[in-house]
XYZ file of N, CA and C in Angstrom:
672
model
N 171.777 90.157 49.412
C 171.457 89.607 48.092
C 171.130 90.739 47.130
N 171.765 90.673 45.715
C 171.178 91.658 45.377
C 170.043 91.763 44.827
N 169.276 93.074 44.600
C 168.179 92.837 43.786
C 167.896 91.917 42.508
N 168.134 91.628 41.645
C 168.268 91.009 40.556
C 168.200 89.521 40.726
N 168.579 88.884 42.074
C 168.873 87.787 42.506
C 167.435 87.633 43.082
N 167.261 88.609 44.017
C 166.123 88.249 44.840
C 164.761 88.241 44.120
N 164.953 88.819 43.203
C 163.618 89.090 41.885
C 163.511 87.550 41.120
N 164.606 86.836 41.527
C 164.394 85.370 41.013
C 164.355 84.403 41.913
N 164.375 84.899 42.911
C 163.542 84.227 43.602
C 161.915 84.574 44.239
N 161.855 85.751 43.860
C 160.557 86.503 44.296
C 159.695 85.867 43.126
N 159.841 85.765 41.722
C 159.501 85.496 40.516
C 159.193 83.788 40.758
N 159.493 83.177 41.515
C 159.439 81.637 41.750
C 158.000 81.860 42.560
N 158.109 82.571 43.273
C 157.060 82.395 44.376
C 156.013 83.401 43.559
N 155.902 84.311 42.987
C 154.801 84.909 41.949
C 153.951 84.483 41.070
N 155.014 82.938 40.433
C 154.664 81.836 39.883
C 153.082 81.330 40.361
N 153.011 81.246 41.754
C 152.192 80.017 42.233
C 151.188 80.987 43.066
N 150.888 82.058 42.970
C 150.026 82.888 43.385
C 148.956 82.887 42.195
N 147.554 82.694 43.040
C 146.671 82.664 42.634
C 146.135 83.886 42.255
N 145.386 83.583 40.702
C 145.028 84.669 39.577
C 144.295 85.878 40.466
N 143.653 85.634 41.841
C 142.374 86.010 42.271
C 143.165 87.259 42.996
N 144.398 87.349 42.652
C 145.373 88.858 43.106
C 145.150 89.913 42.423
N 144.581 89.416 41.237
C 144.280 90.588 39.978
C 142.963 91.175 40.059
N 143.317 92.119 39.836
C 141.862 93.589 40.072
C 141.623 93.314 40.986
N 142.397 93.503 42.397
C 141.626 92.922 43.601
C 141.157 94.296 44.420
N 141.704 95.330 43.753
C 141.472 96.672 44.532
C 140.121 97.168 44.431
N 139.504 97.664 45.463
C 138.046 98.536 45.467
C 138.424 99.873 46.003
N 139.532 100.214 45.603
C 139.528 101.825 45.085
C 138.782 102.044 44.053
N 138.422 103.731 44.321
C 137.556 104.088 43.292
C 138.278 104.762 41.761
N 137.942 104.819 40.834
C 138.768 105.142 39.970
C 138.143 106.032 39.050
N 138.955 106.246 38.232
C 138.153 107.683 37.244
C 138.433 107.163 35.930
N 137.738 107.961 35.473
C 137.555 107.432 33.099
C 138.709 108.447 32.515
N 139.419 109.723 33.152
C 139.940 110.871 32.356
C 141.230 110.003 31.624
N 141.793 108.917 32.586
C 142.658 108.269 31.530
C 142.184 107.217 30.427
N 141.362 106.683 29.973
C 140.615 105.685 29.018
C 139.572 106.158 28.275
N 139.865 107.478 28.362
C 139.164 107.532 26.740
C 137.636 107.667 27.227
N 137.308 108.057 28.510
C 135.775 108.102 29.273
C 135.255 107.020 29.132
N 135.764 105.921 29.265
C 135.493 104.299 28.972
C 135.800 103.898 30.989
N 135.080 103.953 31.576
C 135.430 103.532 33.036
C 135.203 102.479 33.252
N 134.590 101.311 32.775
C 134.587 99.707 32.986
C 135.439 99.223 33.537
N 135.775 98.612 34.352
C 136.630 97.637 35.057
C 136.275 96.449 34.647
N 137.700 95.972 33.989
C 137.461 94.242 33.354
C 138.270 93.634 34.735
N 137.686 92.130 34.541
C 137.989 90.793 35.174
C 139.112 89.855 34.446
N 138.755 90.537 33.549
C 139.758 89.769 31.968
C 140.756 90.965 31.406
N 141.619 90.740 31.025
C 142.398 91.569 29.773
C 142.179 91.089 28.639
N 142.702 92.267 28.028
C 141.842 92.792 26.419
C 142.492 91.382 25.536
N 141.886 90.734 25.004
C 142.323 89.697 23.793
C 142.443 90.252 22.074
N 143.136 89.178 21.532
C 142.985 89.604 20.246
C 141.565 89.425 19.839
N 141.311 90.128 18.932
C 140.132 90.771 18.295
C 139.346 91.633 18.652
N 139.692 92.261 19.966
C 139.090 93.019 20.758
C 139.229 94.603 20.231
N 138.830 95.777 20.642
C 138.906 96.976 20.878
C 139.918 97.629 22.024
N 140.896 98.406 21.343
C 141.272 98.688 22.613
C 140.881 100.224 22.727
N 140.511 100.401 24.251
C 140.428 101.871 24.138
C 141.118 103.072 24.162
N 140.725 104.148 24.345
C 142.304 104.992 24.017
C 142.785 105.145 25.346
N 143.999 105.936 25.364
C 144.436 105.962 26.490
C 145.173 107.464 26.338
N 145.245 108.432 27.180
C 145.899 109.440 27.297
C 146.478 109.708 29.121
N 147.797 109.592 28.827
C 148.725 109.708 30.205
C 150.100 110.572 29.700
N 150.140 111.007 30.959
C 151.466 112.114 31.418
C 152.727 110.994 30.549
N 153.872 111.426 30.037
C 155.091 110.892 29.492
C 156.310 111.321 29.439
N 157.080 110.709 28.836
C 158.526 111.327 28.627
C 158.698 110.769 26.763
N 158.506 111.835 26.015
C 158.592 111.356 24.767
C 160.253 110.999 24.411
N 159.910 110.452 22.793
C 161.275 109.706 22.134
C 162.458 111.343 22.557
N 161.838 112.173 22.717
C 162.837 113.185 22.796
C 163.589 113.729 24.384
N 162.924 112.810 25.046
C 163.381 113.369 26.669
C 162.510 114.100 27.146
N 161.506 114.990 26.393
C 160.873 115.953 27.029
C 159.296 115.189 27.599
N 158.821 116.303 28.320
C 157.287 115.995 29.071
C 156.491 116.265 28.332
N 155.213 114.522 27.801
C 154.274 115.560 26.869
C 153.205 114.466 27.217
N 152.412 114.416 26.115
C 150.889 113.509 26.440
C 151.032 112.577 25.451
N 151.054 111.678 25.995
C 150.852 110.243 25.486
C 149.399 109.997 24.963
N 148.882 109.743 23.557
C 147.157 109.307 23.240
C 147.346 108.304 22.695
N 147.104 107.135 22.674
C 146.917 105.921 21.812
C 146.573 106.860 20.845
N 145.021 107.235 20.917
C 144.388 107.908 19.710
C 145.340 108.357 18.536
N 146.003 109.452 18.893
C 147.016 110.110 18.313
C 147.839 109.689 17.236
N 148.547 108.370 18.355
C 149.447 107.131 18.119
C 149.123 106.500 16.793
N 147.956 106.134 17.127
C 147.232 105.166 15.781
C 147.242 105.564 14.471
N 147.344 106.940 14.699
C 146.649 107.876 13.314
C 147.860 107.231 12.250
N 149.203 107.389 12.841
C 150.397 107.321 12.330
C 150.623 105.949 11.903
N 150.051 105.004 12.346
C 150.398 103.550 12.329
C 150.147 102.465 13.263
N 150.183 101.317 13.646
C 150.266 100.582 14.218
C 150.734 101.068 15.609
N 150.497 100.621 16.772
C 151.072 101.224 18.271
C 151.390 99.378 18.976
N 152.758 99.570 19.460
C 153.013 98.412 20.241
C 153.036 99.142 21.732
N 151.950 98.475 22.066
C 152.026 98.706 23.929
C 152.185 97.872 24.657
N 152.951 98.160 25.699
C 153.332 97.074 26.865
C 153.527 97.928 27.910
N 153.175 96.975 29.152
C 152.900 97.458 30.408
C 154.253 97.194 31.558
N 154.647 97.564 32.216
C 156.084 96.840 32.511
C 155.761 97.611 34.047
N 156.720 97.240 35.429
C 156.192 96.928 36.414
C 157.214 98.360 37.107
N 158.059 98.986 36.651
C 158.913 100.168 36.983
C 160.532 99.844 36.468
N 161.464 100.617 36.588
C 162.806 100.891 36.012
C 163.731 99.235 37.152
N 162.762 99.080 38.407
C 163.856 98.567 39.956
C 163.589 97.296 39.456
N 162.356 96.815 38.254
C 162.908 95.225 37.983
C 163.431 94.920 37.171
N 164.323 94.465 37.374
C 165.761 93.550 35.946
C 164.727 93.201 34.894
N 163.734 91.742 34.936
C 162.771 91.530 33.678
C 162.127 92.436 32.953
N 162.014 93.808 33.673
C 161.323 95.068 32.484
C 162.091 95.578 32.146
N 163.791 96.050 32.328
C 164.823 96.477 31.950
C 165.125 95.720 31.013
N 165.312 94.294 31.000
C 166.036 93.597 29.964
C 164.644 93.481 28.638
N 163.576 93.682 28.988
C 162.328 93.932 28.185
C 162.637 94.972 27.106
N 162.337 96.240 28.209
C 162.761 97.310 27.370
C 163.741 97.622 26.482
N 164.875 96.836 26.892
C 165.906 96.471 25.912
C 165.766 95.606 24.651
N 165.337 94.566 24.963
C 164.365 94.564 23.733
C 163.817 95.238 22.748
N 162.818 95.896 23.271
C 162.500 96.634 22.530
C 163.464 97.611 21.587
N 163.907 98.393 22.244
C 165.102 99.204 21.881
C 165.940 98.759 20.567
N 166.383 97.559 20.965
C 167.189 96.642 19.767
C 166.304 96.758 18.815
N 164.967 96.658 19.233
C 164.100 96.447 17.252
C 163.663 97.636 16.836
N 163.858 98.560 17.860
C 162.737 100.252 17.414
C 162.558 100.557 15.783
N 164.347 100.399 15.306
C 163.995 100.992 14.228
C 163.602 100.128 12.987
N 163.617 98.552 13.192
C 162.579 97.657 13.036
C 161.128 97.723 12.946
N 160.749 98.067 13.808
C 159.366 98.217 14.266
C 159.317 99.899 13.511
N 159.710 100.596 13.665
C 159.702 101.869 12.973
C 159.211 102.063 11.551
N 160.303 101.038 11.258
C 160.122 100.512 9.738
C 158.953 99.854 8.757
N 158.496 99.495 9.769
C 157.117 99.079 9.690
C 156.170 99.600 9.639
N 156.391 100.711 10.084
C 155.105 101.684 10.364
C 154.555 102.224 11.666
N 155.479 101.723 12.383
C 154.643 101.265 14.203
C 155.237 102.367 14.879
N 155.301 102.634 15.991
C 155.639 102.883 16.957
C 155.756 102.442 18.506
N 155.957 102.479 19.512
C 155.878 102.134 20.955
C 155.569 103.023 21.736
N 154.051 102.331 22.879
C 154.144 103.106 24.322
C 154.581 101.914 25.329
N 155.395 102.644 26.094
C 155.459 101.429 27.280
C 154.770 102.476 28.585
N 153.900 101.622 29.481
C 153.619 102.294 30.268
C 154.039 101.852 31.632
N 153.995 102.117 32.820
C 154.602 101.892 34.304
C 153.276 102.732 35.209
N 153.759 102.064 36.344
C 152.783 103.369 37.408
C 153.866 104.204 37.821
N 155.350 103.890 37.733
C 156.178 104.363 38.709
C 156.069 105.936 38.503
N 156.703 106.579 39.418
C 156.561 108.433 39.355
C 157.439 108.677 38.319
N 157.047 110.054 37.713
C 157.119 110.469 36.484
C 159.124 110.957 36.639
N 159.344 111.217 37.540
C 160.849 111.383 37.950
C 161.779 110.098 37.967
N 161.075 109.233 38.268
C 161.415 107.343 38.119
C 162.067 107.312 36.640
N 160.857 107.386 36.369
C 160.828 106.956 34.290
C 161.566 108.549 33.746
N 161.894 109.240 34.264
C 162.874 110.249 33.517
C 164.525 109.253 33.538
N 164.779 109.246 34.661
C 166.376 108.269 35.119
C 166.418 107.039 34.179
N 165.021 106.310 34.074
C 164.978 104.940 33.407
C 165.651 105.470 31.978
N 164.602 106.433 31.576
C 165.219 106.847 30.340
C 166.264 107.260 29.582
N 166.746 108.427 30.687
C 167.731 108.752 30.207
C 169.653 107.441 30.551
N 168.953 106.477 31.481
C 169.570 105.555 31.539
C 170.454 104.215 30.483
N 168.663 104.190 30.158
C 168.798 103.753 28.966
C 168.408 104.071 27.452
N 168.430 105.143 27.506
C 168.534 105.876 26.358
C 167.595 105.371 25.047
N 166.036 105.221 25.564
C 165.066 104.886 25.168
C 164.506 105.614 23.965
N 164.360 104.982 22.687
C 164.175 105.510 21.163
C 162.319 106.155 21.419
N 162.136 105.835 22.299
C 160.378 105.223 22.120
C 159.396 106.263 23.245
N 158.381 106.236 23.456
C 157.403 106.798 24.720
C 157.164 106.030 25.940
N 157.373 106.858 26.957
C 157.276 106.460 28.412
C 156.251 107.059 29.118
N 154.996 106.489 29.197
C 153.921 106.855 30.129
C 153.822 106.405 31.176
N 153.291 107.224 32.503
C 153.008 107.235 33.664
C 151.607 107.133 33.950
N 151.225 105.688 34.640
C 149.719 105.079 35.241
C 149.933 105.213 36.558
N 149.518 106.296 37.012
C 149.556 106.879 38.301
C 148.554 105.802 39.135
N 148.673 105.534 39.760
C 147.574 104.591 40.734
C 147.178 103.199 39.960
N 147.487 103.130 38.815
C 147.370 102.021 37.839
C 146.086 102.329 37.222
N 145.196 103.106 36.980
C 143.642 103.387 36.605
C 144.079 102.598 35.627
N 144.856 103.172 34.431
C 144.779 102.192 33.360
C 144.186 101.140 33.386
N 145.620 100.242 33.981
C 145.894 99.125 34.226
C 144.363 98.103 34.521
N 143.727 99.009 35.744
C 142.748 98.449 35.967
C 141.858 98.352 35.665
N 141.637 99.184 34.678
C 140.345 99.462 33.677
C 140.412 98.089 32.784
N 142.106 98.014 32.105
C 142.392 96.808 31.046
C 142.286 95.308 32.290
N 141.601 95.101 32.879
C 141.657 94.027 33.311
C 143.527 93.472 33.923
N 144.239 94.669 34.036
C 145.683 94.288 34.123
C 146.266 94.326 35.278
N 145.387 94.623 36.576
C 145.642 95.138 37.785
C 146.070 94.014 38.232
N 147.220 93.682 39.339
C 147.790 92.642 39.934
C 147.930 93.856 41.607
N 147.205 92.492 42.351
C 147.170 93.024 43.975
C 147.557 92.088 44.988
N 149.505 92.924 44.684
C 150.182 92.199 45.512
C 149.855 91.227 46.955
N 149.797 89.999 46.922
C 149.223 89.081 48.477
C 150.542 89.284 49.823
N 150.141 89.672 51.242
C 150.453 89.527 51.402
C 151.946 89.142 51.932
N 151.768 87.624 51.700
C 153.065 86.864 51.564
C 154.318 87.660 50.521
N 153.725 87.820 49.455
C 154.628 88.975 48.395
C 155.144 89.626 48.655
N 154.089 90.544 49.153
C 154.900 92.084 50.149
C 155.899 92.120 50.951
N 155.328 90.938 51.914
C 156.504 90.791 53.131
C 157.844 90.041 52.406
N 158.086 89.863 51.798
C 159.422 89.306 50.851
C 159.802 90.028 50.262
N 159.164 91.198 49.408
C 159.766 92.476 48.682
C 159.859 93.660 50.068
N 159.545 93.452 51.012
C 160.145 94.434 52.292
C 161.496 93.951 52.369
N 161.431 92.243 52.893
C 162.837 91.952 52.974
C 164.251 92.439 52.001
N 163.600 92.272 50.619
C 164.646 93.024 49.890
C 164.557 94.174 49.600
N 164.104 95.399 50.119
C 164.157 96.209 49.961
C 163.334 97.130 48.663
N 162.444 96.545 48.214
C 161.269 96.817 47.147
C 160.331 97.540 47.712
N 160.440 98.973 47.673
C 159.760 99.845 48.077
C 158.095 99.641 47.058
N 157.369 99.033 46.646
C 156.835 99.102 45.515
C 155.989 100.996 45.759
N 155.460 101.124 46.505
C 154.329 102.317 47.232
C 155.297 103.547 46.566
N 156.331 103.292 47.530
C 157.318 104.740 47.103
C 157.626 104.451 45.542
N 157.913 103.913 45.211
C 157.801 103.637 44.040
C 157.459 104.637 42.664
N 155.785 104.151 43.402
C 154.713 104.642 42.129
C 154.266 105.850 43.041
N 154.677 106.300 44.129
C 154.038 107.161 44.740
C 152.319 107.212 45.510
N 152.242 105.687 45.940
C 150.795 105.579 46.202
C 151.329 105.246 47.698
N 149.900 104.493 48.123
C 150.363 103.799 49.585
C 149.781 102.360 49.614
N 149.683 101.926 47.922
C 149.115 100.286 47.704
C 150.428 99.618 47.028
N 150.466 98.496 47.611
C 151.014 97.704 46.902
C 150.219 96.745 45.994
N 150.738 97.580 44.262
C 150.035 97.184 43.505
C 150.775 97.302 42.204
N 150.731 96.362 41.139
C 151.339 96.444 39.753
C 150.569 96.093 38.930
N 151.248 96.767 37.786
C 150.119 95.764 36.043
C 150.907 94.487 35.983
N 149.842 93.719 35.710
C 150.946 92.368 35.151
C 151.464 92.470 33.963
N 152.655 92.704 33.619
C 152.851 92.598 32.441
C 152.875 92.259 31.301
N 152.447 92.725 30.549
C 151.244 92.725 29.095
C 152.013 93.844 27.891
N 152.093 92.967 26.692
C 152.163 93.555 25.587
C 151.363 93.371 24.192
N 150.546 94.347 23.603
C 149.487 94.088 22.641
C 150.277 95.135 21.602
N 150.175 94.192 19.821
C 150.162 95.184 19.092
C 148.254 95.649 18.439
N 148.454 96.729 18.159
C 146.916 97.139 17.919
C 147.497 97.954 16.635
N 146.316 97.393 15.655
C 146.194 98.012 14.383
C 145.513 99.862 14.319
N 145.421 100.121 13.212
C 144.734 101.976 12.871
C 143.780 101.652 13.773
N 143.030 100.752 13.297
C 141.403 100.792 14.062
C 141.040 100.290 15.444
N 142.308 100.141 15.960
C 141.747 100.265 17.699
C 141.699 98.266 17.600
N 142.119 97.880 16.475
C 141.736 96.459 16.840
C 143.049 95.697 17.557
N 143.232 94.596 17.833
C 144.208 94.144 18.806
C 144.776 92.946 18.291
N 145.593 93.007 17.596
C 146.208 91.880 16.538
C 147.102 90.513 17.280
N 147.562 90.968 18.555
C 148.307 90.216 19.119
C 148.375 90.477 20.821
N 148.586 89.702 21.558
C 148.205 90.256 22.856
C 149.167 89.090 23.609
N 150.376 89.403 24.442
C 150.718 88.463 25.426
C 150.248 89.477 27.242
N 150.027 88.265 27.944
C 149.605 88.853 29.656
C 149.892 87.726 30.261
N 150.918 87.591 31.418
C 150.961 86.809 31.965
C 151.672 87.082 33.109
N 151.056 86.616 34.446
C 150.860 86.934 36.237
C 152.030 86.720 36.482
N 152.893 85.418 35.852
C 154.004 85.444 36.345
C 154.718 86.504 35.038
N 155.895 87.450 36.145
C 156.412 89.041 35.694
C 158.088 88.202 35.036
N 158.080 87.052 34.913
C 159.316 86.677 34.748
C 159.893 86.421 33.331
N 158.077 86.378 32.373
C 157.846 86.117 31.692
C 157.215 86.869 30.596
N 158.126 87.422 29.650
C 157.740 88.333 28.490
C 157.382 88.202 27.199
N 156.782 88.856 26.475
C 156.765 88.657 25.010
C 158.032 88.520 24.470
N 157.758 87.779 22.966
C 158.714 87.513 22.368
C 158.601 88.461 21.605
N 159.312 89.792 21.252
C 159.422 90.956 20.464
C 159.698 90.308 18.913
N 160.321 88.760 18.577
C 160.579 89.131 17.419
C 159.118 88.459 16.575
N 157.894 87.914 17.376
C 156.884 87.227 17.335
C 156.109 88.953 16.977
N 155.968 89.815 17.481
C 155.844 91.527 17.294
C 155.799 92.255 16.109
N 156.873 91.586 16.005
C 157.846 91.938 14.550
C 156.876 91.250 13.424
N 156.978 90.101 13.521
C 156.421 88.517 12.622
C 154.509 90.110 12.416
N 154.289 90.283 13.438
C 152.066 90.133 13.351
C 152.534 91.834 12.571
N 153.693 92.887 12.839
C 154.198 94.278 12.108
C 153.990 93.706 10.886
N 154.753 92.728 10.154
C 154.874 92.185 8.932
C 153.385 92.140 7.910
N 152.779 91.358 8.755
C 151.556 91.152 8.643
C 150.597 92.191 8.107
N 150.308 93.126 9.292
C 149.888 94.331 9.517
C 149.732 95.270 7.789
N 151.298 95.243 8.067
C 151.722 96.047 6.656
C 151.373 95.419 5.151
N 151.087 93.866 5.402
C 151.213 93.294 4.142
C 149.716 93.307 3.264
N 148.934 93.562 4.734
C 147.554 93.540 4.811
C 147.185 94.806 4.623
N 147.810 96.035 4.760
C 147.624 97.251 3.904
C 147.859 97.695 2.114
């Protein structure tokens, strides 16, 4: 079967897994990626919230290796972030494509994009240059991020042994030895760290609507 197939059926059964998979890890974790903010949420970040900064390893709009800062990000404009699960699932590929189609949309606006992954930093070079990505590609090594934002998903089980069957290395992957992902999550966040729009949802089958993105960009700008 191929991958793409089996991800829809893996995505059926992801469906009906209980929320209590998320942040389930008691690894220990560090603040150097969040901005020295080390809290571990139960929840992900909502609109009206704060988001904190974030600085991770990348592959900028140019191909090359550099540092990803929200901080940075913001200064310039609006930042659309989304969390996506590595390059090996079809739903974050056809995501990212998405995106892509509106960049210079969203550009236009004022904004920019981080998308982030845990996968290894050699992963998201291929993704990129694959698909020939306008935008920034950060690397959440072990997911700290992730888990700090309340975004940690800890694969059950039953999961695992079905992504063995098809061949879903997730570990080799990201280079850890957990099977573990962000659920995928996309927030736009204004200059001030505030959080204008926020989709998160457990089942990975299921994405933001980029042109709903577009609609809160509009906004954003009109309100400047």
């Amino acid at each position: 079967m191929q991958i793409s197939k089996a991800l829809c059926v893996l995505a059926a059964l992801g469906s009906i897994i209980s929320l209590s998979a998320v942040a389930g890890s008691t690894e220990p974790t560090t603040s150097s990626s969040l901005g020295g903010e080390s809290a571990i949420r139960d929840t992900p970040y909502q609109v009206g919230e704060k988001m904190p900064n974030i600085t991770l390893p990348a592959i900028g709009k140019d191909g090359k290796e550099t540092e990803a800062s929200l901080e940075s990000m913001l200064a310039d404009g609006p930042v659309v972030l989304t969390f996506f699960r590595g390059s090996w699932c079809p739903y974050c590929v056809t995501e990212l494509k998405a995106v892509e189609k509106r960049i210079k949309k969203i550009e236009a606006l004022g904004a920019s994009v981080l998308a982030i992954s845990p996968e290894q930093p050699a992963e998201t070079v291929k993704l990129d240059k694959k698909l020939k990505l306008d935008f920034v590609l950060a690397t959440d090594h072990n997911n700290v991020v992730a888990r700090q934002l309340g975004l940690l998903f800890q694969m059950p089980d039953e999961m695992i042994e079905k992504y063995k069957e098809y061949k879903i290395d997730v570990p080799q992957s990201n280079g850890t030895e957990t099977w573990q992902l962000p659920i995928p999550a996309t927030y736009v966040i204004d200059t001030d760290r505030t959080i204008r729009f926020a989709f998160v949802d457990v089942d990975y089958s299921k994405r933001a609507n980029y042109d709903d993105v577009l609609e809160i960009l509009e906004e954003i700008k009109n309100d400047g």
